[in-house]
Each structure stands twice: as C-alpha cells, then as structure tokens.
XYZ file of C-alpha atoms in Angstrom:
649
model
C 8.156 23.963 3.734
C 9.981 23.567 0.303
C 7.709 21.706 -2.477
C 8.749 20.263 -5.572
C 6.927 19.072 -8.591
C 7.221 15.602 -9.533
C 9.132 16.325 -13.040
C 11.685 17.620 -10.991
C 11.994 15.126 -8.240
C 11.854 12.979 -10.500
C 15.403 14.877 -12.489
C 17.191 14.888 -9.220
C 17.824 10.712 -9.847
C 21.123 10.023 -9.885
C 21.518 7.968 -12.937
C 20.155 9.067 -16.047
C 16.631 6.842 -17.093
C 16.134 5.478 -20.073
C 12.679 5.584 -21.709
C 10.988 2.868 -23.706
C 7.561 1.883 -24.420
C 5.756 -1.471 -23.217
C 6.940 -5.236 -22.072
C 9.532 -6.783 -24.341
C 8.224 -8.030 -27.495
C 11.867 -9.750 -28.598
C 12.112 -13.298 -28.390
C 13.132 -14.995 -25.449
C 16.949 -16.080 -24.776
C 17.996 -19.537 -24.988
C 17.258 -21.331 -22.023
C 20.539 -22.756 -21.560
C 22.256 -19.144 -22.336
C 23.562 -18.444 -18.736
C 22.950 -15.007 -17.280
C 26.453 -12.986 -18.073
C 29.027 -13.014 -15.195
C 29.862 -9.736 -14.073
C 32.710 -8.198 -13.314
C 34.693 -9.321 -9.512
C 34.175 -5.833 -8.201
C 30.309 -5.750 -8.740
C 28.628 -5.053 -5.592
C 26.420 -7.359 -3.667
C 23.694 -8.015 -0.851
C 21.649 -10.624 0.255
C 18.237 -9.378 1.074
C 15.457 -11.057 2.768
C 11.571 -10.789 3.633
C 9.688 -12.706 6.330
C 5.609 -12.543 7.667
C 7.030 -13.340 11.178
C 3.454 -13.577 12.586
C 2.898 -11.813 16.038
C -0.267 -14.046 16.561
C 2.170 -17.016 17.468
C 4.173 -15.266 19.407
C 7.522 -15.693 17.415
C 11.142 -15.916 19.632
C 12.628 -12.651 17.528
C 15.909 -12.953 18.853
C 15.716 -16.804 17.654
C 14.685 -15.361 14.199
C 17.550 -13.083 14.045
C 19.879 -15.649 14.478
C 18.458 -17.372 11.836
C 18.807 -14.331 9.539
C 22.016 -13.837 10.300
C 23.403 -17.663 10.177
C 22.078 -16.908 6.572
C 24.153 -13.672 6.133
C 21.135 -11.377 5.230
C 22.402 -7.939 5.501
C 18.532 -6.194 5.415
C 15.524 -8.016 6.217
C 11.645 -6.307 5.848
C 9.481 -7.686 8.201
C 5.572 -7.889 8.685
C 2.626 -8.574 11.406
C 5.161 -6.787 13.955
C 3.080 -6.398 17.594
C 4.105 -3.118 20.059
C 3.678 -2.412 23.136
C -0.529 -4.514 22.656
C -2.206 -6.940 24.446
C -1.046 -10.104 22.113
C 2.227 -8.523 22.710
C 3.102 -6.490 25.644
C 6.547 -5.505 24.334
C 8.313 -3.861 21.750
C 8.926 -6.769 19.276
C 10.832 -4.907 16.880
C 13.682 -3.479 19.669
C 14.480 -7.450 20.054
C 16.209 -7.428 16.256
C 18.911 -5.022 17.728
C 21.933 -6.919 18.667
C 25.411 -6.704 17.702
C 24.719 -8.070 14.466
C 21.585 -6.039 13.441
C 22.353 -2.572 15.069
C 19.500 -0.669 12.934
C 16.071 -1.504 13.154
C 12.768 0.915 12.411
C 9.121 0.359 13.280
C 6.499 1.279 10.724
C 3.134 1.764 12.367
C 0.295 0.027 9.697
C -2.781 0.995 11.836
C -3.598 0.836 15.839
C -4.218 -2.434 17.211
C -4.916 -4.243 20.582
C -4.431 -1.111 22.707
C -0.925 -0.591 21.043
C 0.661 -1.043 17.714
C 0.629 -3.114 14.567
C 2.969 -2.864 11.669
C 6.167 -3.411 8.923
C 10.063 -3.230 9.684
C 13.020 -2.833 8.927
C 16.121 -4.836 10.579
C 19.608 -4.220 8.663
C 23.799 -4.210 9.023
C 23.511 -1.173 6.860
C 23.162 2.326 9.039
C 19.834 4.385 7.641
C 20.465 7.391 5.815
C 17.162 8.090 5.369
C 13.765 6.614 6.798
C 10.495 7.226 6.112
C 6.608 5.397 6.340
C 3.628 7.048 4.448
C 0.221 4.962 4.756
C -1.297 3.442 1.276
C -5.127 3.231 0.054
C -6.296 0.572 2.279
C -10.090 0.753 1.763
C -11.729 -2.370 1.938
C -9.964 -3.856 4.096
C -9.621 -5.097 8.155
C -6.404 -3.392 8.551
C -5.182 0.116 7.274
C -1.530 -0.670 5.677
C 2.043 1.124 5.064
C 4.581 1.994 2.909
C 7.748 2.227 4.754
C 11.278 3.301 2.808
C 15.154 3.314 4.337
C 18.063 4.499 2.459
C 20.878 2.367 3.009
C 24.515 2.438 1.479
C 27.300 0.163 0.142
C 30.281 0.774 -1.269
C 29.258 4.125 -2.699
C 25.842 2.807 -4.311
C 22.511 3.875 -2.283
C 19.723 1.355 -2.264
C 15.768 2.633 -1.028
C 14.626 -0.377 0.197
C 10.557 -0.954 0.285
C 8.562 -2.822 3.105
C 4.933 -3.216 3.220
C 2.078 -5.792 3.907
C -0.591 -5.607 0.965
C -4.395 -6.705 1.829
C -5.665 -10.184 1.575
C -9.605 -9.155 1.284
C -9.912 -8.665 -2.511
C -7.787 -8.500 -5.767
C -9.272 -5.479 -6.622
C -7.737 -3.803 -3.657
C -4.424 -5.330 -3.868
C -4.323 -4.246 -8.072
C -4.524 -0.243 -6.608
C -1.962 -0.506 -3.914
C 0.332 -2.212 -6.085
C -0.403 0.451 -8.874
C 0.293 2.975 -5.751
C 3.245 1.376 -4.786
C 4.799 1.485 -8.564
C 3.843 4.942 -8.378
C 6.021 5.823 -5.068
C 8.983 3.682 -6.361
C 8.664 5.671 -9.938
C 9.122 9.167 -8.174
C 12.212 8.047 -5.906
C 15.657 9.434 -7.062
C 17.399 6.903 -5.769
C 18.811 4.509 -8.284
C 18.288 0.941 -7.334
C 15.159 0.187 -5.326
C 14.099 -3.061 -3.764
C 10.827 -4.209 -2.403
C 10.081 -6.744 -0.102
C 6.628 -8.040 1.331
C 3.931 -10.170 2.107
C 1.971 -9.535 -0.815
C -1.086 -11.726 -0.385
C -1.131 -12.345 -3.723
C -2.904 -15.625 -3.343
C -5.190 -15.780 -5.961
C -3.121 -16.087 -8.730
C 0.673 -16.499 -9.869
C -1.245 -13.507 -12.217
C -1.527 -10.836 -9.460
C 2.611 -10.436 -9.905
C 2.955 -9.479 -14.011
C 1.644 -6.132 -12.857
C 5.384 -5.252 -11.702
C 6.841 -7.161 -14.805
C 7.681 -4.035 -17.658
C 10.426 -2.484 -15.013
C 11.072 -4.519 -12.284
C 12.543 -8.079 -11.770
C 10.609 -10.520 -9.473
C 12.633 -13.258 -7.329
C 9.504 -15.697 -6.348
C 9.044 -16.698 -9.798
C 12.439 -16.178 -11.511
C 12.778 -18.250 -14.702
C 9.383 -19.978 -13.285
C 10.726 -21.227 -10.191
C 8.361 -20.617 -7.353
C 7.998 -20.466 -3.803
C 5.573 -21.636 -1.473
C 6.231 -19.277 0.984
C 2.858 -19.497 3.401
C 3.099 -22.713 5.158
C -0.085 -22.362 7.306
C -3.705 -23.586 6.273
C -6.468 -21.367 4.366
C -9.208 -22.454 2.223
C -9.474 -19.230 0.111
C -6.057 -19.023 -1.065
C -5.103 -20.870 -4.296
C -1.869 -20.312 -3.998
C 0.853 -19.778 -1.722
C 3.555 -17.361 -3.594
C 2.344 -14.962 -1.460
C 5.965 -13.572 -0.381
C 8.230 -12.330 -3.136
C 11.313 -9.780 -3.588
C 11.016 -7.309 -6.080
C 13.986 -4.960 -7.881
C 14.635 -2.289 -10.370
C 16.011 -4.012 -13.206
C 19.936 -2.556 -12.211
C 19.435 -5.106 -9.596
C 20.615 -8.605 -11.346
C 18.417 -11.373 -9.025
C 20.695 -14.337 -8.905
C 19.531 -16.613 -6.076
C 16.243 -17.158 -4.448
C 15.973 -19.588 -1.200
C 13.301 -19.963 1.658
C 13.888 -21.418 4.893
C 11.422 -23.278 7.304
C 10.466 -22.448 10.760
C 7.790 -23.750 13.029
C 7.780 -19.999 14.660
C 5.417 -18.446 11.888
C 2.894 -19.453 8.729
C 5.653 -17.885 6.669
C 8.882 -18.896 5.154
C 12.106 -16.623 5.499
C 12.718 -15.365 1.943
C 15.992 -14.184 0.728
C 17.747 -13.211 -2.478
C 21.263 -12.511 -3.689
C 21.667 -9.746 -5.701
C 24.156 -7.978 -7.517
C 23.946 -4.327 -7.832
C 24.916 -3.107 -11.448
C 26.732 0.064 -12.897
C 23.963 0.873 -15.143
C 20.629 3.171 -14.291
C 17.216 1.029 -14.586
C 15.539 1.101 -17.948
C 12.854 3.305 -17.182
C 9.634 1.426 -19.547
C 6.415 3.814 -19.881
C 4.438 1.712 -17.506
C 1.585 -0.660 -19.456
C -1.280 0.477 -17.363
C -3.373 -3.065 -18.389
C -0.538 -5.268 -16.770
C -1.858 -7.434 -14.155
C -5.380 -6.059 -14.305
C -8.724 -7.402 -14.134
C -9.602 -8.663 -17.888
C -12.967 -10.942 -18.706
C -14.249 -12.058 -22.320
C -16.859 -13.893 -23.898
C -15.518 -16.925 -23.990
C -11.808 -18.876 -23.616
C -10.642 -21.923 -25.385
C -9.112 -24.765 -23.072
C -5.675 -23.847 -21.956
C -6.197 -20.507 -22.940
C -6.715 -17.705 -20.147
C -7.648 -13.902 -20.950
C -5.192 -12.998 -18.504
C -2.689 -13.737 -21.284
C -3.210 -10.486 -22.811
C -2.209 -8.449 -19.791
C 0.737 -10.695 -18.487
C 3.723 -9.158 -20.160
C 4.439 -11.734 -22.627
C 3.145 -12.119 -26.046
C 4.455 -15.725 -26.267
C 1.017 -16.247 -24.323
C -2.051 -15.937 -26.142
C -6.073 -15.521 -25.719
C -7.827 -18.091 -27.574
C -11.809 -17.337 -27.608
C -14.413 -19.649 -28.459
C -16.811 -18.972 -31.267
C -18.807 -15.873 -32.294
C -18.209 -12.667 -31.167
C -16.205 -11.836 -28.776
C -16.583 -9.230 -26.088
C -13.353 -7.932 -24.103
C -13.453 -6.126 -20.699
C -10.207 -4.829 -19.641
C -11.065 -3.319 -15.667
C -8.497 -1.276 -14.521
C -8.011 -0.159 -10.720
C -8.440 3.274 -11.129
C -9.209 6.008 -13.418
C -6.096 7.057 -15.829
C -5.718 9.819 -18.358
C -5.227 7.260 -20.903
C -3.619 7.995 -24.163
C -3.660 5.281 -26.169
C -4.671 1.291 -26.691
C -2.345 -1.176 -28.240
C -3.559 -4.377 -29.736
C -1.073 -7.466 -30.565
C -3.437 -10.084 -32.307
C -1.932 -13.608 -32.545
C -2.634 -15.476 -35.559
C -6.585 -14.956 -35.988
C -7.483 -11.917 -35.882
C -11.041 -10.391 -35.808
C -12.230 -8.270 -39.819
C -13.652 -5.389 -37.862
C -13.932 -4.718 -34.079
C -15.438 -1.663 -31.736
C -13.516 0.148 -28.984
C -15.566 1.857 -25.823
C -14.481 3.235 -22.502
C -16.784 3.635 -19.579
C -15.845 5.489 -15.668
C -18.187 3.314 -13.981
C -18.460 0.095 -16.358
C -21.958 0.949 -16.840
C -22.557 3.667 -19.174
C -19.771 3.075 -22.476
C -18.970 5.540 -24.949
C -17.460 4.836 -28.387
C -14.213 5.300 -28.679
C -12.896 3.915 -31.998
C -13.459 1.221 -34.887
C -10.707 -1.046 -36.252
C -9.889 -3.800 -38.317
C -7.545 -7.011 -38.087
C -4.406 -4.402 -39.399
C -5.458 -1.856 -36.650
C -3.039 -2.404 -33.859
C -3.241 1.089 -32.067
C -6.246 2.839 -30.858
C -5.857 6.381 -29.771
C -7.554 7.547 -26.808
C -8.632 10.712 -24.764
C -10.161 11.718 -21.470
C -10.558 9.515 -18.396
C -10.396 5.773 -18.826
C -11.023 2.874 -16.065
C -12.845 0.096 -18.197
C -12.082 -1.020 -22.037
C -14.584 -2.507 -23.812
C -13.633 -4.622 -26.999
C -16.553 -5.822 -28.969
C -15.162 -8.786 -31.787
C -16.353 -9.550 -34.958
C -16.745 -13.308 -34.789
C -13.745 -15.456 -36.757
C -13.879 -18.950 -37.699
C -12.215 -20.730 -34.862
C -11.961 -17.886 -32.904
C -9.806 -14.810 -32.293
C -6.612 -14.261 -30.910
C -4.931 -11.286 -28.748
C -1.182 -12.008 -27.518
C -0.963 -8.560 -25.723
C -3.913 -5.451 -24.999
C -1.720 -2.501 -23.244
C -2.875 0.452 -22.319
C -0.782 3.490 -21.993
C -2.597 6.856 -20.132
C -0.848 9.197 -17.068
C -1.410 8.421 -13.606
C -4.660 10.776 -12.492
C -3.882 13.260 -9.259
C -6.949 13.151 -6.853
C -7.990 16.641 -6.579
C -10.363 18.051 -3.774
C -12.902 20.401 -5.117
C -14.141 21.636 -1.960
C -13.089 21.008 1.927
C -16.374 21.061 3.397
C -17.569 18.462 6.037
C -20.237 16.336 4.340
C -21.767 15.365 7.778
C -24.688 17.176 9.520
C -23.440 18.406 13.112
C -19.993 16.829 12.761
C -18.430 18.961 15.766
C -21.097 17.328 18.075
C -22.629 20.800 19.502
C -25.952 19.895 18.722
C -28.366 16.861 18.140
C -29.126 17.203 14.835
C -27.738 14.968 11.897
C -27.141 11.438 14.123
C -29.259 8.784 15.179
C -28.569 5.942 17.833
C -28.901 2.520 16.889
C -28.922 -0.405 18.870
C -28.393 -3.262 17.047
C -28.173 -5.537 20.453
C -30.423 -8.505 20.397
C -29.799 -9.888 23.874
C -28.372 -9.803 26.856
C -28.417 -6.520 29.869
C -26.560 -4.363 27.404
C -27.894 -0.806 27.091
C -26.923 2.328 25.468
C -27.634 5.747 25.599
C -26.330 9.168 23.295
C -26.221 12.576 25.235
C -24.538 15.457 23.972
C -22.001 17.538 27.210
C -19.348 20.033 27.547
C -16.069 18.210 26.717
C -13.563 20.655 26.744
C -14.251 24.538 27.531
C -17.361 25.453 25.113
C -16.968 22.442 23.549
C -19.640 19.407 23.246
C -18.855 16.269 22.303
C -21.444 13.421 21.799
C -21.027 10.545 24.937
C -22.324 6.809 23.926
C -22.751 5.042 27.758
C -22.766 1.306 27.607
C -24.001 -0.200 30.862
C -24.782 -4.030 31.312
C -21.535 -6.313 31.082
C -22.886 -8.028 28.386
C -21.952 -7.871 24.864
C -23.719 -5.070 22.733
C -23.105 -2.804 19.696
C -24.626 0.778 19.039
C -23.755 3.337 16.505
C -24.332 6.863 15.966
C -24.657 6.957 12.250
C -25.168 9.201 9.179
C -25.640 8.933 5.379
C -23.954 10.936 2.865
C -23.842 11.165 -0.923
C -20.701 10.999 -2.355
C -19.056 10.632 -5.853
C -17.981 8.092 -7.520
C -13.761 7.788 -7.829
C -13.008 9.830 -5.043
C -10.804 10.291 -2.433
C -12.150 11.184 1.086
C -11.202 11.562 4.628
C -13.018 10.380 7.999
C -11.848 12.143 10.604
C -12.694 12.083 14.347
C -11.308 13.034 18.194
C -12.506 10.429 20.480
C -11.276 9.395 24.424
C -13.001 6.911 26.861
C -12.876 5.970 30.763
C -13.584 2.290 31.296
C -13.718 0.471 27.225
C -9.905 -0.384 25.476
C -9.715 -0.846 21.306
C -12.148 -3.810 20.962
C -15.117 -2.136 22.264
C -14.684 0.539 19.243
C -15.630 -0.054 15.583
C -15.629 2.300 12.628
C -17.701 1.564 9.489
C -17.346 3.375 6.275
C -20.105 1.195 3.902
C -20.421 2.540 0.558
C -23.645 2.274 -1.571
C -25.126 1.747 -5.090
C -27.567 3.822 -6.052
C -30.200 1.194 -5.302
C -28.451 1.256 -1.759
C -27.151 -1.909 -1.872
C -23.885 -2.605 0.141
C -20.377 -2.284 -2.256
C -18.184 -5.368 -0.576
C -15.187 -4.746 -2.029
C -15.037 -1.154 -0.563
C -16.683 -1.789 2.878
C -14.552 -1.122 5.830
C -16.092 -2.282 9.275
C -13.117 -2.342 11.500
C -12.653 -3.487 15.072
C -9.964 -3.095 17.429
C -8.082 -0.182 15.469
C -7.916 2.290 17.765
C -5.492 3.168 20.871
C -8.562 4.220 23.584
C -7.392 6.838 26.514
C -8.783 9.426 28.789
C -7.383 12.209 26.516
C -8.678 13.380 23.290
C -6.974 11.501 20.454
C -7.257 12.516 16.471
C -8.091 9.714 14.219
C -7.727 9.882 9.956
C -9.015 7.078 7.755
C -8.526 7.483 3.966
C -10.687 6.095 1.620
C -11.713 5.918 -1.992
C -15.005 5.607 -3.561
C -16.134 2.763 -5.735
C -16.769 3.435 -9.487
C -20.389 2.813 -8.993
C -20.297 4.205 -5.551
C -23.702 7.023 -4.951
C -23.587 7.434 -1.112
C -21.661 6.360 2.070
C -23.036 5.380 5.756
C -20.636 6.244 8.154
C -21.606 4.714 11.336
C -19.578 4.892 14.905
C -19.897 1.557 17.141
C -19.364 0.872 21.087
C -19.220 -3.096 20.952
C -18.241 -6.002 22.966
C -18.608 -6.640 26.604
C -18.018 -4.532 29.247
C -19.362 -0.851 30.767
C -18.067 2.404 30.099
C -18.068 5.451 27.749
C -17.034 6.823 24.392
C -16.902 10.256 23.340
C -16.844 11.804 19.399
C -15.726 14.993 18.383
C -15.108 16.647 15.067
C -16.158 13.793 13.131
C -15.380 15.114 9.298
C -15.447 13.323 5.827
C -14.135 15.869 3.594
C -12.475 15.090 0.502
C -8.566 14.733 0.263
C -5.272 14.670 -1.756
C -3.726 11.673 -0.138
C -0.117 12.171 0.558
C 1.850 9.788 -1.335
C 5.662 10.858 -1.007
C 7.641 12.495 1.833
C 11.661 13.151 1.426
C 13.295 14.928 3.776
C 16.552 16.344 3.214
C 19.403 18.535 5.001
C 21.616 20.744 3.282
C 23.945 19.505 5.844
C 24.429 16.184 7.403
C 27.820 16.040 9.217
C 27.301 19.023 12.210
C 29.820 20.008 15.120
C 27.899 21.119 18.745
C 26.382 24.419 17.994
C 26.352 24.527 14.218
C 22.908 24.493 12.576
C 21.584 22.756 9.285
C 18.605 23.314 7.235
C 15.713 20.583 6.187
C 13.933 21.183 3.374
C 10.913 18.307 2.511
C 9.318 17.009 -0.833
C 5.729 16.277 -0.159
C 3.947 14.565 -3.133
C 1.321 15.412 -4.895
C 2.227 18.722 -3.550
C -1.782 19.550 -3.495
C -1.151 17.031 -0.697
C -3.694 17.953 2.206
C -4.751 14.516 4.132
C -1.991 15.273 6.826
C -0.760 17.549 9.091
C 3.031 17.226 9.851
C 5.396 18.718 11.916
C 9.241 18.870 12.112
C 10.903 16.978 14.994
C 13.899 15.293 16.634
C 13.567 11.777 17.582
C 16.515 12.867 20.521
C 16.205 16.551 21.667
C 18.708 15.765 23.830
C 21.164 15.206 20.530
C 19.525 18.420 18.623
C 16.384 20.181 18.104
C 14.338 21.445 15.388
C 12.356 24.430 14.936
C 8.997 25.226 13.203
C 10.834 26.421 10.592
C 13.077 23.160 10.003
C 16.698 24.693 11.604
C 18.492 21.650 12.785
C 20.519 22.933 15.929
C 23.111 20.639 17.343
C 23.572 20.450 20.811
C 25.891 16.944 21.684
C 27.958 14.202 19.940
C 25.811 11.369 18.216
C 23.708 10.161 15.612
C 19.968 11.718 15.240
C 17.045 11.240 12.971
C 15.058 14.569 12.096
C 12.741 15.305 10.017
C 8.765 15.315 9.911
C 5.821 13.105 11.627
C 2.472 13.601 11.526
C -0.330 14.800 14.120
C -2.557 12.397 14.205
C -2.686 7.995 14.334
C -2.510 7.872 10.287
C 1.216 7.749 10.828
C 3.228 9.744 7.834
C 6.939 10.250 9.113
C 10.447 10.778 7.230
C 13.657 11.466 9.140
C 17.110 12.065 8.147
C 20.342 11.359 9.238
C 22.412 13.921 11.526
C 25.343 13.074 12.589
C 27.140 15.407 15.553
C 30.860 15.488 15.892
C-alpha cells in the first residue's frame, strides 16, 4: 500500500493556498456594504443538514420530500437507525428515490443489535466516499467522520458529515480540533461541513472554526434555533450549523419545522468561487477553554480567543491570572498578545502538560506583544501585574504544530489478555438483588484456544465484570481491543468501561466511558476496537467488562488488548484509472494518515464482485457494465472505509 506524507498530500490540492497568520485584525466592513455580486456563471448549491432522530421514528421518505420541495441538492444526516431493534430496517435505503439516487451509510458505533450512524443523501453521483471514526472518549456513543466527493460543473466539493458529542465541551473542543485537522489535509478545494454539533453550551464553542472557515448558523449574527425539543442542560439551541472553506460565499441560511424530529432542517445557499481558500496558520487558542482572575460586567474572557479583537477582556482589580486550556498538547511556537487599552507594566508567561506543574516560559511588559515558545504546550499561564482599573486583552493566540501520537511500544498492558489462564482478572458482582448470579470459568473456545465465559443465570437484572487496572500515561493514545460472541444475551446485556484515574485514584469524568448497548452480540467470534485518549492528569485506567440487564445466557472474551496506537485520521483512495471496459484492470493506490497509522487493519474490496474484484494487492479487474465502489474497509466494528468510483463500459 502506497503512503504519502502529509506535506505532499497536502501539494497535490488543486488550487494553490495562500498562507497568512491569525484572525483578521482589519476593521470590520460597513454594515450596510452589501456582499459583492458575482459574476452570472458562478456556480451554486443549496446544501442542507438535519438530526432526523431515529428515536421518533421519522417517515424518511416524508423527509425527503421535504428536502427536495426545498431543492437541496446534498443533505448530511444524523441519529440514522439500521437494521436495530428501534429500527428494524435500513433507514438510510428509504432516501433513494428518483430524486435522491445516491445515498451512503456511515456506521458511528454498534447499537441495538444493529447499526447507528451519519449520511449522506445527494443529486450529485459520489466520486469518492469515505468514513474514518474520530476521538470519542468520554462519551455514550463512539462518533464518525464521513467524506463524499461530489462534482458540479467542473468544481469538486468534499462534503463533511458527522455528529459531535453532547457530554462535555472539553470533548467536543478535540474533535473539532480533529476535524479542522482532516479538512486541512484534503486536496480538494472547497470543503463543506455539515452536523449536529451539540454545541449547546455556548454561541462560543463555534469561533474555533472562525480564522478559515465561514459559519452559516450565525452569519452576520443571525442565529438559529435549530433543536426544538426540551433539555435542561443546554443553554442554547444553535446546535446545528453549516460550515465552508472560505471559497464558499454563504449567502442564505433557512430552517424548516417538522413535528417528525427535535431538529430543524438546515439549509444554505452557496456560491462556489474561482478562487482557492485563504489558507490562515490556524490560531490554536480559538474557541478554547480560557479562565482569569476576575471579569468586569459585560466583559467575558472568552473574548480573547473568539476571533475578533473588537471584543475585549476587562478584569477586575489586582492581579490578574490567565489560564488559556487547550484540548491537546501542541508543539507550540509562539504566543501573541493584543492588549486593549490598559495594559498590564510587567507580566509572567508559564506553560504546564498537565496544568499542575508550570514552568517559566517568558517575562514581558505592556509593549511585549509576542512571546516565543518551545517544546510541548497544553495550558498557558498569564500572571498580570495589577493596573488601575484593570487590564485589558482583545486577542491571546497561540500558534504551535499539530502533535502526531506516537506509540512507543505495542505491548498489551493487561495481565492474561488472551484469556489462557486465570491470572490478571477478578469477577465482580456488583448485583444487589434479585436471583441474578454469575460465574467466570476459563474453556477451550476455538482449537487450543481459551477464552474466559461470564454465565448469567436468574432472569433478573444483574451486572458483573471481569476487570483489571493498568497504569498509563498521561496524553496518550490507546487501544482496547477484544473478540467476544454469546448464545442467549443481545447488545444491552454488554457494557464496556474504560475509567481513567488520578493519581489519588479518583474517577476523571470527562474521560470516563461506561457504554451500554454498543455492541452487535452473535454466536461467532466478533473483533471489537475502542480508541481512547488519556487525560492530562490521567495515572492509571480500570478497564472493566460487564454482563448486565435481565435475562440468562453467556459471554465470552478473547484477546482483550490495550496497547497504545496511532489513530488513523485520513484514508484516500485513488485509481490510476476510473473509466474501465470488461476485462481491463486499474490500479488503487491509498493515502493513510499519519502514515505511522496502526489502530486499523484494512483490506481492499469491492462493494459488487459481481461488477469487479480486487486483489490483495489493489488490481481492480473489471468483469461487467456498471458503476462500482472499491477501495478499502476495515476488519473489525471501528468502521474505517474509503471507496472509489469505477465505472465499467
């Protein structure tokens, strides 16, 4: 398999990029200056975005109508049911019609005996499709990425769908830095995202996005309340939101109403320009976590980090103390300061890894507006001399390269993982009434192979785990990995629980996964991958294996792992042929990014041998007239997949 670096990915765009430095500092247009007309050939779309919520059991081919009464030309969709129990059928297969003749599934995580996910439903054929899973720990449901290439009139257009977590800000700040990343390294020219963001904390949580992309719930400060249900711990309701490279001109934004989900259908017109995007050296402190000292009324310390230095932090009196929390480690180069009016005589710069232990990074004075920096940076301290009625920062940016996880060693941290003896787990019944009982034996499961057996007997509901401790560092990526089958239980009597620790062993809650109902259960061995990352002031990890529910019946583990990882990030698939007669061969060649990439095992396929096959080697060989994706899927349920398209004369 052919591997690129990302410098040269990255040169294979097809529009040169233009590179700048930070957020726009130049004053703001007129607000009566209209947005220039372009010219009558300029190409358009009208894109759209809805939540259609499976839960409430949606009429789909009602909702395409509605889509298409609207001309939308692509839609991304979310909470998608296949082939589960709330569903029993595939809900995706009922946007094909005549109108919408391309439609793709993307699988976010197992669910209900069956499948749970993000789509795609479009006029526009796919060139190219693809779904790669992003960082998801901490939350109740593992989430996608998925990417089709569509065309029109000449111009190609990646268009994004995913479904961010709702759990914590801190989670959603490192997928949506993950998600910048992925659009970054596409060579396509004009990109367009489209999801349910969950961004309901704060009209905030968006400005992350704001140095080179354009936003269309919030243009010119219009917004949308686009969740129409109930929920007590949302403060806002801009949850859904279109966003575009900034070669795509956003010119109208409109929801529509329907008692068939908690979500408004969102659409945008846009107007695809003859220009590349502006590439801006992304402002790593946009959107991030930032706390001080004290904030005058009407003042927020959020306006530092927002992308506009019209906005200003006002403190309170006395010194001041900054922290600027970013979501992950960066290689960071360099801090720059834009003080508003009042401005501090001397101030103190540290950086910490874990937001405990600081080191000093640099001393400055009201003229200092740069701070170089060196070595790995996640939090920013900023310690104030005090000013008479307080300081001021318009803008704190901070500039350092994105960090590629490395894995220093691929050994399984668990004692006993491949389940041939007792040693290393420990049953524990956590049932407090009822007939439920469990029991752990260790038996052949395949030919030499043992495999550990929890038995649940009593109808009752119960819940046992075989569990184990491990240390772990702090920043890391790592991998749980397990084969498991059953006879009798089905996905909600199965729960997997990753629960990372301080070093006084005290439960992190914005990195605990505990999930329930996640896994497709059959009498056949199935591989299961769950990716996660370690808190900064993460010292050890339980990993802990549950039978719960009601019911009788038994599970069985083998080759439970956690090793550390390279998540895969990026996976392009090309042919150096795409237009085949019956016989004729092509070759595929993929892009796998980073290319130390090692979380996932994938395989080249055809999704219609009967059309043409593929080889282990990636020789496309056409055997009958029609259309085909090929391309490469993954082996086990953390779905990675990207297909191109063949077409057979």
């Amino acid at each position: 398999m052919k591997l690129k670096k990302l410098s040269a990915l990255l040169a294979a765009g097809l529009l040169c990029l233009t590179a700048v430095t930070g957020c726009s500092q130049t004053p703001a247009a007129p607000e009566n200056e209209a947005t220039p007309t372009p010219s009558s050939d300029v190409t358009t779309m009208r894109v759209a975005t809805w939540n259609i919520d499976s839960k409430a059991h949606p009429d789909i081919k009602e909702m395409s109508n509605i889509i298409h009464e609207r001309g939308i030309e692509i839609m991304g969709f979310q909470e998608i049911d296949i082939l589960n129990t709330r569903n029993d059928y595939d809900m995706a297969q009922d946007f094909v019609n005549d109108n919408y003749p391309y439609v793709h599934f993307a699988k976010g995580r197992d669910f209900a005996d069956g499948y749970f996910g993000v789509g795609t439903t479009s006029t526009l054929e796919f060139q190219e499709i693809s779904s790669v899973p992003i960082e998801s720990t901490g939350s109740k449901a593992t989430k996608t990425l998925e990417r089709v290439v569509v065309e029109k009139e000449g111009k190609q257009i990646a268009f994004y769908v995913t479904h961010t977590s709702w759990e914590n800000n801190d989670l959603r700040r490192r997928q949506f830095t993950e998600i910048i990343e992925r659009l970054a390294a596409d060579p396509v020219p004009y990109k367009i995202l489209v999801a349910d963001f969950n961004a309901d904390q704060s009209l905030y949580e968006y400005d992350i996005f704001k140095d080179n992309y354009n936003i269309a719930n919030g243009k010119d400060g219009v917004w949308f309340d686009s969740f129409n249900g109930e929920d007590d711990s949302m403060k806002v309701m801009t949850v859904d939101n279109i966003i575009t490279t900034k070669n795509i001109n956003i010119t109208h934004v409109e929801t529509y109403h329907s008692d068939m989900a908690d979500h408004d259908l969102m659409w945008a017109d846009i107007e695809l320009l003859d220009e590349a995007a502006p590439m801006i050296e992304h402002d790593r402190a946009l959107g991030q976590d930032v706390t001080a000292t004290s904030t005058a009324e009407d003042s927020h310390p959020y306006n530092m980090v927002d992308c506009d230095d019209k906005t200003v932090w006002q403190s309170g009196e006395g010194e001041q103390e900054v922290i600027l929390t970013l979501d992950r480690p960066y290689m960071a180069k360099k801090l720059n300061i834009q003080w508003g009016e009042k401005a501090p005589e001397a101030f103190h710069v540290e950086t910490s890894l874990n937001g405990t232990d600081y080191t000093a990074a640099a001393d400055g004075t009201k003229e200092t507006t740069e701070i170089a920096l060196n070595g790995e940076v996640k939090y920013v301290k900023l310690t104030l001399a005090a000013v008479e009625g307080g300081s001021q920062i318009a803008t704190l940016s901070l500039f350092g390269e994105w960090i590629t996880p490395t894995a220093d060693s691929d050994a399984n941290l668990l004692v006993n993982g491949d389940m041939e003896s007792e040693e290393g787990w420990t049953l524990t019944d956590a049932t407090t009434e009822g007939n439920a009982k469990f029991a752990l034996a260790y038996e052949e499961a395949e030919a030499g192979n043992k495999a550990a057996k929890i038995t649940k007997t009593g109808e009752e509901a119960g819940d046992a785990s075989i569990e184990q401790t491990i240390e772990v560092k702090s920043n890391e990526r790592y991998q749980l990995s397990f084969m498991h089958k059953t006879d009798t239980l089905h996905s909600g009597n199965f729960c997997y629980e990753v629960n990372q620790m301080d070093a006084e062993g005290n439960t992190i809650s914005t990195h605990l996964a505990k999930l329930t109902d996640n896994l497709n259960m059959s009498a056949e061995f199935r591989k299961f991958d769950y990716n996660f990352i370690t808190a900064a002031n993460a010292a050890s990890v339980k990993v802990a294996l549950h039978v719960v529910g009601e019911g009788e019946g038994s599970l069985w583990l083998d080759q439970v792992s956690v090793k550390e990882v390279v998540p895969t990030e990026c996976v392009y698939v090309k042919a150096d042929k795409t237009t085949l007669k019956v016989g004729e061969t092509a070759a595929l060649s993929a892009d796998i990014l980073p290319k130390t990439a090692n979380d996932i095992q994938m395989n080249w396929v055809s999704l219609d041998e009967s059309l043409a096959s593929v080889d282990e080697n990636g020789t496309v060989t056409a055997k009958a007239a029609g259309k085909v994706l090929v391309g490469l899927l993954s082996d086990s349920d953390l779905l990675a997949e990207s297909y191109v398209l063949i077409t057979i004369e």
